[in-house]
Coordinates of C-alpha atoms in Angstrom, one line a residue:
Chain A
X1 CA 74.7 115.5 69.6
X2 CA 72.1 114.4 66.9
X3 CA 72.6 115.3 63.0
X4 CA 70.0 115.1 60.3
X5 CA 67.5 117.5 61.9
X6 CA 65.2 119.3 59.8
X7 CA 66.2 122.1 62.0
X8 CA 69.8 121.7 61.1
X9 CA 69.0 121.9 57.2
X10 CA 66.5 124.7 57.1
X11 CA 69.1 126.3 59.1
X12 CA 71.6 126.8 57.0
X13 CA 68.5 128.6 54.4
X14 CA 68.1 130.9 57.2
X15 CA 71.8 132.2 57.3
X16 CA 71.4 132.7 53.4
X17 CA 68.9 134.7 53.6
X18 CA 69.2 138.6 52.4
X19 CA 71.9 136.8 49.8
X20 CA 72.4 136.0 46.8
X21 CA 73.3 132.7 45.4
X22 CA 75.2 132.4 42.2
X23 CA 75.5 129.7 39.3
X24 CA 79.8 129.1 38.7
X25 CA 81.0 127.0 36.5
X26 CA 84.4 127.0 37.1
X27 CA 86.8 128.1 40.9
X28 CA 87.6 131.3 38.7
X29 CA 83.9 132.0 38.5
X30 CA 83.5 130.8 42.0
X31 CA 86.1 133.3 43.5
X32 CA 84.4 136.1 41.3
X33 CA 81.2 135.2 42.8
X34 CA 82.8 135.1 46.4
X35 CA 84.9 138.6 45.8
X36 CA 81.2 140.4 44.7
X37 CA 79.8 138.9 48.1
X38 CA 77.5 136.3 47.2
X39 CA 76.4 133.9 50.4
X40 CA 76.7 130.7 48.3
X41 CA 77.7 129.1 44.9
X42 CA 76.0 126.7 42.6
X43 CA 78.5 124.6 41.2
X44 CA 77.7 123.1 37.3
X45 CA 79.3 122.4 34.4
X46 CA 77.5 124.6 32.2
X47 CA 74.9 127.5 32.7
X48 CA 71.8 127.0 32.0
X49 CA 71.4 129.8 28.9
X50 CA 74.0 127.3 27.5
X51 CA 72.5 124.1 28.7
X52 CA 69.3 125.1 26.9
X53 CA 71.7 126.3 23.5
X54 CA 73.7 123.0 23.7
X55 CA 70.9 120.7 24.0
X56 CA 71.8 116.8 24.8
X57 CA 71.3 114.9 28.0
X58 CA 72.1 117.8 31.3
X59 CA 73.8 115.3 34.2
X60 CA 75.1 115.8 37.4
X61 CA 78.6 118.0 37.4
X62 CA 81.8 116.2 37.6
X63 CA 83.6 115.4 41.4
X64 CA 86.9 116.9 40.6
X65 CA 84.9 120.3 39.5
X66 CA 82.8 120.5 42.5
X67 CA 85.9 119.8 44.5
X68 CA 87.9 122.4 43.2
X69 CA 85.4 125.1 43.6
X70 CA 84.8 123.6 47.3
X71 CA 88.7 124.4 47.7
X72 CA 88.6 127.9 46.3
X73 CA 85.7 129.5 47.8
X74 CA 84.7 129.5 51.7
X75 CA 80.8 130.1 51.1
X76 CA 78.4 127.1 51.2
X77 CA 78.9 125.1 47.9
X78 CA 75.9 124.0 46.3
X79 CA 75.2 121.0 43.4
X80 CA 72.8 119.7 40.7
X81 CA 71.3 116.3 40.5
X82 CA 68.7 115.1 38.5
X83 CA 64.9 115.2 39.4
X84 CA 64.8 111.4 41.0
X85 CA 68.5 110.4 40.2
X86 CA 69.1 109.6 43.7
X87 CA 72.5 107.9 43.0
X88 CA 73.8 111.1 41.8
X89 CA 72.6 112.7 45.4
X90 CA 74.4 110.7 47.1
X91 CA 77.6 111.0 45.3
X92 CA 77.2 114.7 46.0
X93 CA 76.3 113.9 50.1
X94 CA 79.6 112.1 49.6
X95 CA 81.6 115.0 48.3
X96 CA 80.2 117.1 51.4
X97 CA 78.0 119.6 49.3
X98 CA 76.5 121.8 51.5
X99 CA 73.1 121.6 49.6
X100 CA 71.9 119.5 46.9
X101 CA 69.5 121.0 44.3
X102 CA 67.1 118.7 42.7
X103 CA 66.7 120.4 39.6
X104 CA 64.8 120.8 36.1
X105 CA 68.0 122.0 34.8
X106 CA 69.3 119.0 34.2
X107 CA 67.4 116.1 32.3
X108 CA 64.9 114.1 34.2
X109 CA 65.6 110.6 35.5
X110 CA 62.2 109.8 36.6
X111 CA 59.3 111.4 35.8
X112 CA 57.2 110.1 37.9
X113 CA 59.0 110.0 41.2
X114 CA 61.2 112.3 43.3
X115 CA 63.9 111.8 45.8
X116 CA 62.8 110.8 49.2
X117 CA 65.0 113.6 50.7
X118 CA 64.3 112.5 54.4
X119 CA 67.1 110.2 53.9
X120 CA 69.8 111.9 53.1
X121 CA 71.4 114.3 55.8
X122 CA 72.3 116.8 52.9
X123 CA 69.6 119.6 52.7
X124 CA 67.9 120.3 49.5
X125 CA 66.4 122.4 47.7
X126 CA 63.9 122.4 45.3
X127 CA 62.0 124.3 42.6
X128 CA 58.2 124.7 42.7
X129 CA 55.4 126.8 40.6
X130 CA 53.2 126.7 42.9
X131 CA 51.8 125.4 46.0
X132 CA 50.9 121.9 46.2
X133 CA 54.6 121.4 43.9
X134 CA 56.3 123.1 47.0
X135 CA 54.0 121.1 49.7
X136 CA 55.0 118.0 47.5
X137 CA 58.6 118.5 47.5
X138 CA 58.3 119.6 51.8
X139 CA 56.7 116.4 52.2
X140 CA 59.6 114.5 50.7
X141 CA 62.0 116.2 52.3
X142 CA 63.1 119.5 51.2
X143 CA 64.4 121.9 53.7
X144 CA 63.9 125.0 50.9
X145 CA 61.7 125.8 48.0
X146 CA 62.5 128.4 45.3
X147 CA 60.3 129.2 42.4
X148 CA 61.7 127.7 39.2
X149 CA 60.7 130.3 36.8
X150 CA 61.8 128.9 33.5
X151 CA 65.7 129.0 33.9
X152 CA 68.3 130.2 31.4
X153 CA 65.9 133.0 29.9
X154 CA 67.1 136.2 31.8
X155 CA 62.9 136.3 32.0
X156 CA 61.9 137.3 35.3
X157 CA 58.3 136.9 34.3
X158 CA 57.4 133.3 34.8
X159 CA 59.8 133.0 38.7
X160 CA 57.0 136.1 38.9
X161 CA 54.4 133.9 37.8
X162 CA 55.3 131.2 40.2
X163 CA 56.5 133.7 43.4
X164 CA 52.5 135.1 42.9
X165 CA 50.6 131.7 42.7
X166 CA 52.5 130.4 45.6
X167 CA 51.6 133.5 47.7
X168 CA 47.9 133.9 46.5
X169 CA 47.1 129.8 47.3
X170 CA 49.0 130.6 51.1
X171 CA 46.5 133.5 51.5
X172 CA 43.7 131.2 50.8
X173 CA 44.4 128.5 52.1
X174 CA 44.6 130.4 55.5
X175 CA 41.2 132.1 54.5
X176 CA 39.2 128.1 54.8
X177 CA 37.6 126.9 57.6
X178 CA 39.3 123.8 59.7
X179 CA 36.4 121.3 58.4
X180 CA 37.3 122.9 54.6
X181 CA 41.4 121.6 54.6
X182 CA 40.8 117.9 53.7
X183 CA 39.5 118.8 50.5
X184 CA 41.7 121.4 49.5
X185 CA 44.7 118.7 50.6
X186 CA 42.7 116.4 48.0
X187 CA 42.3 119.0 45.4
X188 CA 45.3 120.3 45.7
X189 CA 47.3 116.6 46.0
X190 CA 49.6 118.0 48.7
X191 CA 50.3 116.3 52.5
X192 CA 47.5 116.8 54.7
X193 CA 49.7 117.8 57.6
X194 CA 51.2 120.5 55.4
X195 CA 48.2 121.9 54.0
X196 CA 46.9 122.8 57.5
X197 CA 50.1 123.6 58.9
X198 CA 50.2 126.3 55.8
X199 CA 46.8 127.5 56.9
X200 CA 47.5 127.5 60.3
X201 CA 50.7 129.8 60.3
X202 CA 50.2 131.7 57.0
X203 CA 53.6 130.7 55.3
X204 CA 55.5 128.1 54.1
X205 CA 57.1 125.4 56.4
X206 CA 60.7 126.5 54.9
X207 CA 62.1 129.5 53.7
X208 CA 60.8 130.4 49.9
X209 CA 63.9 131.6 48.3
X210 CA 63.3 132.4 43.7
X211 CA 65.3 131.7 40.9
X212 CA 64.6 131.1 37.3
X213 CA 65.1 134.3 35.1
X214 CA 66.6 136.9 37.6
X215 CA 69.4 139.0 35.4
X216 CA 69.5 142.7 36.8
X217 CA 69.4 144.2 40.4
X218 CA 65.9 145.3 39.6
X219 CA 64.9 141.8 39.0
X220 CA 66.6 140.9 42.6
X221 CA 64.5 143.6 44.4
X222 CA 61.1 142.8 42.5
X223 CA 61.7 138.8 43.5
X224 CA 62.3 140.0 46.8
X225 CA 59.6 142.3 47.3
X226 CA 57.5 139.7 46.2
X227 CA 58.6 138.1 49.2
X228 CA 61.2 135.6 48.5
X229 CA 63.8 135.1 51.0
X230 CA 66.9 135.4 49.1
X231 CA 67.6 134.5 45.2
X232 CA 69.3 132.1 42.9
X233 CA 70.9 134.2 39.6
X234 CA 72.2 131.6 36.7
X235 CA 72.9 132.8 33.9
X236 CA 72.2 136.3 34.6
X237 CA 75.6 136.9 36.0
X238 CA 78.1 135.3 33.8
X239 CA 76.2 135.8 30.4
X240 CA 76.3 139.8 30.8
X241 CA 78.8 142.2 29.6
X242 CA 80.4 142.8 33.3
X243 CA 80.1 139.5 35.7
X244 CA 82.2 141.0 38.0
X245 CA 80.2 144.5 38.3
X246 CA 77.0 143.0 37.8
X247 CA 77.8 140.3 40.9
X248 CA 78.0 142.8 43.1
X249 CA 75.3 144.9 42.1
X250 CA 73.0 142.1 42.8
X251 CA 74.1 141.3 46.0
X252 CA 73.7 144.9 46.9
X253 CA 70.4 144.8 45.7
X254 CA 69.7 142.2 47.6
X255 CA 70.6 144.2 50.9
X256 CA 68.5 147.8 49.5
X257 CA 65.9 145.7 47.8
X258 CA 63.2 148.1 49.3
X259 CA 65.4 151.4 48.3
X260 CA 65.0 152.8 44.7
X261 CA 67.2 155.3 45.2
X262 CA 69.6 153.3 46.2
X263 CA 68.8 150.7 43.6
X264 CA 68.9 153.3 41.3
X265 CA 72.5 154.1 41.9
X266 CA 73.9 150.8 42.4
X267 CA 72.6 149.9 38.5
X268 CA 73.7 153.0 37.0
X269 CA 76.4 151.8 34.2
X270 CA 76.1 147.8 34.1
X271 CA 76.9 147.4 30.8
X272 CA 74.1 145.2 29.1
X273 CA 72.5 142.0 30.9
X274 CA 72.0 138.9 29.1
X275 CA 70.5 139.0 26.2
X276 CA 67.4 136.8 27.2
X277 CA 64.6 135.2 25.7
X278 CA 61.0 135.4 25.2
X279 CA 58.8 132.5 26.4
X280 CA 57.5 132.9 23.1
X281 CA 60.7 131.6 21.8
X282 CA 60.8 128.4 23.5
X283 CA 59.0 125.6 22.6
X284 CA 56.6 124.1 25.0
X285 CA 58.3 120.6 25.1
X286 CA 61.5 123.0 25.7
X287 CA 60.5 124.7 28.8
X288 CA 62.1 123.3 32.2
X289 CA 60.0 124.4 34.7
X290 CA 57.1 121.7 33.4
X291 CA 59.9 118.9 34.4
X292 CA 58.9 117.6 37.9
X293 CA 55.5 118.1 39.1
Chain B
X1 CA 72.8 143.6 56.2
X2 CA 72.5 139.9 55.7
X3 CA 71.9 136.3 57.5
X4 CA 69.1 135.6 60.4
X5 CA 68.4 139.4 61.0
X6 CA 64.3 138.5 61.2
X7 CA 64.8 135.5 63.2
X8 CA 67.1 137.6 65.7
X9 CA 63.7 140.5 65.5
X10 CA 61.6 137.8 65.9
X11 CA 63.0 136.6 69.3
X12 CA 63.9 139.9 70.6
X13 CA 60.0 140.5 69.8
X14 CA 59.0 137.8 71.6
X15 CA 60.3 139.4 74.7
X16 CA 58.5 142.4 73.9
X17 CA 61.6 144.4 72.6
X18 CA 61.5 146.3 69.4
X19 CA 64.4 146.1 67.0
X20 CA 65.2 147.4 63.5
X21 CA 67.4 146.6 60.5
X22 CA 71.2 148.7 60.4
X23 CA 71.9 149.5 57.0
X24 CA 73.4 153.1 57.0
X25 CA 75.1 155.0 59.3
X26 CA 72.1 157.1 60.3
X27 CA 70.1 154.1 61.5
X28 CA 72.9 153.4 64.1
X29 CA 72.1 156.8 66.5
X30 CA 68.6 155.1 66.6
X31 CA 69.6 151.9 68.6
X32 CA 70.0 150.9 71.9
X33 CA 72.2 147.6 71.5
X34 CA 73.4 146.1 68.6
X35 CA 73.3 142.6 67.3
X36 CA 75.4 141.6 64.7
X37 CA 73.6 138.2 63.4
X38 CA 74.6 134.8 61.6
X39 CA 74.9 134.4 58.0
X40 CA 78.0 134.4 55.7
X41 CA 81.0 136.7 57.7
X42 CA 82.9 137.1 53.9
X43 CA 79.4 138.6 52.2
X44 CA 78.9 140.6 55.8
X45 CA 82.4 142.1 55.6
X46 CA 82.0 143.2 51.9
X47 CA 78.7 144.8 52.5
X48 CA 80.0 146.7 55.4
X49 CA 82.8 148.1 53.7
X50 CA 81.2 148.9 50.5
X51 CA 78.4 150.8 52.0
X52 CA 80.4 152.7 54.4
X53 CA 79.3 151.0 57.4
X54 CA 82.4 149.7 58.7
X55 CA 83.8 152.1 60.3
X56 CA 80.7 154.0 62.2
X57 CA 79.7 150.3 63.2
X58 CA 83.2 149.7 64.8
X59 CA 83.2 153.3 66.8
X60 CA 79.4 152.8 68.0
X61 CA 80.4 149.1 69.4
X62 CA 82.5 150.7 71.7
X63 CA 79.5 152.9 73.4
X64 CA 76.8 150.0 72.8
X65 CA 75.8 146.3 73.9
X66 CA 76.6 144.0 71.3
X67 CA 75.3 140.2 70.7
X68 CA 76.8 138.6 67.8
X69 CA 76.2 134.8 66.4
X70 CA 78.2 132.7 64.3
X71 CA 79.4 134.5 61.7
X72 CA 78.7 137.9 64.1
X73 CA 80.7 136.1 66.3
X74 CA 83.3 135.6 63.6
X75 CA 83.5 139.2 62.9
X76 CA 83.5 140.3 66.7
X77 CA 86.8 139.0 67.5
X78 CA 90.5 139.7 67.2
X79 CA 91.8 138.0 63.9
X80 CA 91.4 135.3 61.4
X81 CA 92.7 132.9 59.7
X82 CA 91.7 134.2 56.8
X83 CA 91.9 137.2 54.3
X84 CA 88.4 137.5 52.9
X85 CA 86.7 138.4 56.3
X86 CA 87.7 141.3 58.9
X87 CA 87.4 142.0 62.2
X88 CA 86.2 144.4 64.9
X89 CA 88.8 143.6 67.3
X90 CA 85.9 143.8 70.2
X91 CA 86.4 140.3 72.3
X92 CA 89.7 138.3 72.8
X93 CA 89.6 135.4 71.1
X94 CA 90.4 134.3 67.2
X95 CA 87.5 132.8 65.4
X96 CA 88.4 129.1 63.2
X97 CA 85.5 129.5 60.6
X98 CA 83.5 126.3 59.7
X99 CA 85.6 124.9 62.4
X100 CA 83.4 121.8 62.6
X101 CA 83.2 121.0 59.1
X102 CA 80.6 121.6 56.3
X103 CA 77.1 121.4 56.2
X104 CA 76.8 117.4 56.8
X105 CA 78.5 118.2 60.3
X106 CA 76.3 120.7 61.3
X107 CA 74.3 119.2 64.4
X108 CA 71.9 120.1 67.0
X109 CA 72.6 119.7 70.9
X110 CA 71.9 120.3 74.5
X111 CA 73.4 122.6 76.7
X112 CA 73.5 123.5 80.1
X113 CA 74.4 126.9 80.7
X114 CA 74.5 127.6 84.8
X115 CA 73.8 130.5 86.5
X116 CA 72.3 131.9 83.2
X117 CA 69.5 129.8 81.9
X118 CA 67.3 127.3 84.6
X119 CA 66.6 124.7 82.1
X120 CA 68.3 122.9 79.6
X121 CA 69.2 125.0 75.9
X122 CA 68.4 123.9 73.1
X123 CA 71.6 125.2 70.5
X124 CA 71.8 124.5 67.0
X125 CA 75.2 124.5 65.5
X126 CA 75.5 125.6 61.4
X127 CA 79.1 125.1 59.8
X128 CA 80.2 127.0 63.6
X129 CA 83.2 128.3 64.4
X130 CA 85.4 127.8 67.0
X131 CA 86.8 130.3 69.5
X132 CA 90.5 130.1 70.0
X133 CA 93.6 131.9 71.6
X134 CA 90.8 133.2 74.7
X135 CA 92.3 135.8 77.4
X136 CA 91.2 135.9 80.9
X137 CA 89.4 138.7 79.8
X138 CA 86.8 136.6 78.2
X139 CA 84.4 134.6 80.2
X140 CA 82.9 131.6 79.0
X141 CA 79.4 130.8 79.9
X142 CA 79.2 128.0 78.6
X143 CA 81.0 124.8 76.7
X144 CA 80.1 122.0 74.1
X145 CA 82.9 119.1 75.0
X146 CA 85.8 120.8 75.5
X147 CA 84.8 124.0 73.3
X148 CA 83.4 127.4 74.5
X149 CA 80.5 128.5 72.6
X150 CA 79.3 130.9 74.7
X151 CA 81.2 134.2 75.4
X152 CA 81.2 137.4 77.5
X153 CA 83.7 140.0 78.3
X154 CA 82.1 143.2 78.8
X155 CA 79.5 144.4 77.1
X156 CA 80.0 142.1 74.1
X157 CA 78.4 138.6 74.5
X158 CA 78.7 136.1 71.7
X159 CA 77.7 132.8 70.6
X160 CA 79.2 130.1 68.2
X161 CA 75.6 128.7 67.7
X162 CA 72.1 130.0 66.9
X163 CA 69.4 130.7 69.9
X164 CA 67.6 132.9 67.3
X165 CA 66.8 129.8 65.2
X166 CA 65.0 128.3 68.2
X167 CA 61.3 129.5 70.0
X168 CA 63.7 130.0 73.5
X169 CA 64.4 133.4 74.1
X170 CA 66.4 132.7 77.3
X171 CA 69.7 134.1 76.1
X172 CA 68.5 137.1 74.1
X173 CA 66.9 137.4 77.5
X174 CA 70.5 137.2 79.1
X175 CA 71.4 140.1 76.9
X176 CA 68.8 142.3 77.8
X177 CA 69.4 141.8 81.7
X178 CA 72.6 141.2 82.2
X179 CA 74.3 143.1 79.2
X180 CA 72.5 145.7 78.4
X181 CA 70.6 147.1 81.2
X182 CA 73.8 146.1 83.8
X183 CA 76.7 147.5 81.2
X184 CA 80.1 147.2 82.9

């Protein structure tokens, strides 16, 4: 028996897929979350929409929190640490998380490294705009990539941004000539051995799941006819008029992402999303998707 | 509806066999055989019921070869210890879900699986359950330790593991043969 596989870590991303994976804050939330049908939960202390209103230093959530949504809910159960706060990782591979998130939500530790992920036998995931960022992150040891589109918005538009750049630098990447990949791995400052690995196959090397930004079932299909794998919603449950309803309207989207009729009737009579914001409204020094690189 | 649907497609492709995506009761009368695939068995039982599914799923298992994987596997047999997921009642055993632990005790092995597969299988093993309470109905092909993880009794074959996550086809290949084109 061996552990610790890449195999084993992309794995569980694969039984996720066609899901929906939901930001909670507290077991209540989790359960609601679990009731609507959502695959896994992301467990932090605050949302991001209120992360971004509170300001301060984000961290990594507290034990007792993540254990008492690991006791109500059955799903996979999901944490935040800091972009190269490795100490906080482990305390979450200690607490048995079933995937650890390295994410601009919370405040930086280092800004100029990440976490070398190949040591830790907790999967992770991490956000990316586009493709070297992903390529990067692979490299180090992530066994799943999801755009970051700028989080805590209820703004599909920049996880569309991201989803788009990421698939357009795929298809050309696999458009080059063998002798041609060096130099894109240079000018792109990715891995070598992931570059033409991309080119060779025509996809990433681990499933590309989105977040960032995603607040009505529309916003689920669009992501996913974009051709992520399954999606992250934050805020865009717990900050609308209806979590409950709009939970599992989501996760049916998820399923008839490809059926406008369908997703026609599962949105009739939400009640309001969030209330969102325009990127025009955040600052540039503001904006979390230009932590990490 | 959920889980490793395309992985499942992609190996039953790989052995020249077409399949397509179940998502209404319509798309059952065009299958042969049925897989029912890993993923999350509480999200899978909610979609099934809330869509309808449920019911013409559980009267066209009973006229159709079915294969189902972890959490299919979960949902295939008798009962469970536990409210949020239900079950088909179509194999005699009851499922322990995440039997093994969480994610950090997820683990890859090798098995042997005689008179099946002629070379070692490669089996993956994500948060698996366990198969308890078995009849002599239920035939185990084959064990990891002391555990069965591979299950037949009649035209339902299950598996506690994840052959679609691996390039071997040999026990989608199984089903084919053995199940679906030698029902009993």
């Amino acid at each position: 028996m061996t552990k610790n596989l890449f195999e084993v870590k992309t794995g569980l991303a694969e039984m996720l897929k066609g899901g929906v994976i939901m930001d909670v804050t507290t077991p209540q939330e989790a359960i609601i979350a679990e009731k609507a049908g959502a695959v896994s939960v992301m467990a932090l202390e605050r949302i991001p929409a209120d992360i971004r209103k509170d300001g301060g230093i984000a961290r990594a959530s507290d034990p007792k929190m993540i254990k008492e949504i690991q006791k109500a809910v059955s799903i996979p159960v999901m944490a935040k640490c800091r972009i190269g706060h490795f100490a906080e990782a482990q305390i979450l591979e200690a607490l048995e998380v079933d995937y650890i998130d390295e994410s601009e939500v919370l405040t930086p530790a280092d800004e100029a490294n990440h976490i070398w992920k190949h040591d830790f036998k907790t999967p992770f995931v991490c956000g990316a705009t586009n493709l070297a960022e992903a390529l990067r992150r692979i490299g180090e040891g992530a066994a799943l990539i999801r755009t970051k589109g700028e989080p805590g918005t209820g703004n599909i538009v920049e996880a569309v941004r991201h989803m788009r750049t990421i698939n357009m630098e795929i298809s050309r990447l696999a458009t080059l000539r063998g002798d041609e990949l060096m130099a894109a791995a240079k000018e792109m400052g990715a891995p070598f051995h992931l570059v033409t690995q991309v080119a060779e196959t025509g996809k990433l090397p681990v499933p590309n799941f989105s977040a960032g930004g995603i607040a009505t079932p529309a916003d689920a299909s669009l992501m996913l006819q974009l051709g992520a794998e399954t999606i992250f919603v934050g805020s865009g449950i717990f900050k609308s008029e209806n979590p409950s309803a709009m939970a599992k309207a989501i996760v049916q989207a998820a399923t008839f992402f490809n059926q406008p009729d369908k997703l026609a009737e599962i949105s009739y009579g939400l009640g309001s999303a969030m209330r969102g914001l325009d990127m025009s409204e955040i600052a540039p020094e503001e904006r979390m998707q230009d932590r990490g690189w | 509806m959920q889980g490793s649907f395309a992985k499942h497609a992609h190996s039953m492709g790989s052995l020249g066999i077409k399949s397509r995506v179940v998502r209404t009761p319509e798309d059952l009368k065009l299958i042969d055989a049925l897989i029912l695939p890993g993923g999350e068995s509480t999200t899978m039982t909610l979609l099934l019921e809330n869509e309808g599914l449920w019911d013409p799923l559980n009267e066209a298992m009973d006229n159709m070869p079915v294969f189902g994987t972890c959490a299919g596997a979960i949902l295939l047999g008798q009962q469970i210890d536990d409210k949020r997921v239900r079950c088909f009642c179509k194999i005699d055993y009851s499922a322990e879900r995440n039997a093994y632990g969480r994610q950090i005790e997820s683990f890859t092995t090798t098995l042997v699986i005689p008179k099946i597969i002629d070379h070692d299988f490669h089996a993956i093993f994500i948060r698996a359950p366990k198969f308890k309470n078995l009849t002599r109905d239920v035939k185990s092909l084959a064990v990891y330790g002391s555990e069965p993880v591979l299950l037949r009794q009649g035209n339902v074959l299950v598996a506690s593991f994840h052959p679609e996550l691996t390039d071997d086809p040999a026990i989608h290949k199984y089903f084919v043969d053995e199940v679906v084109l030698k029902p009993r």
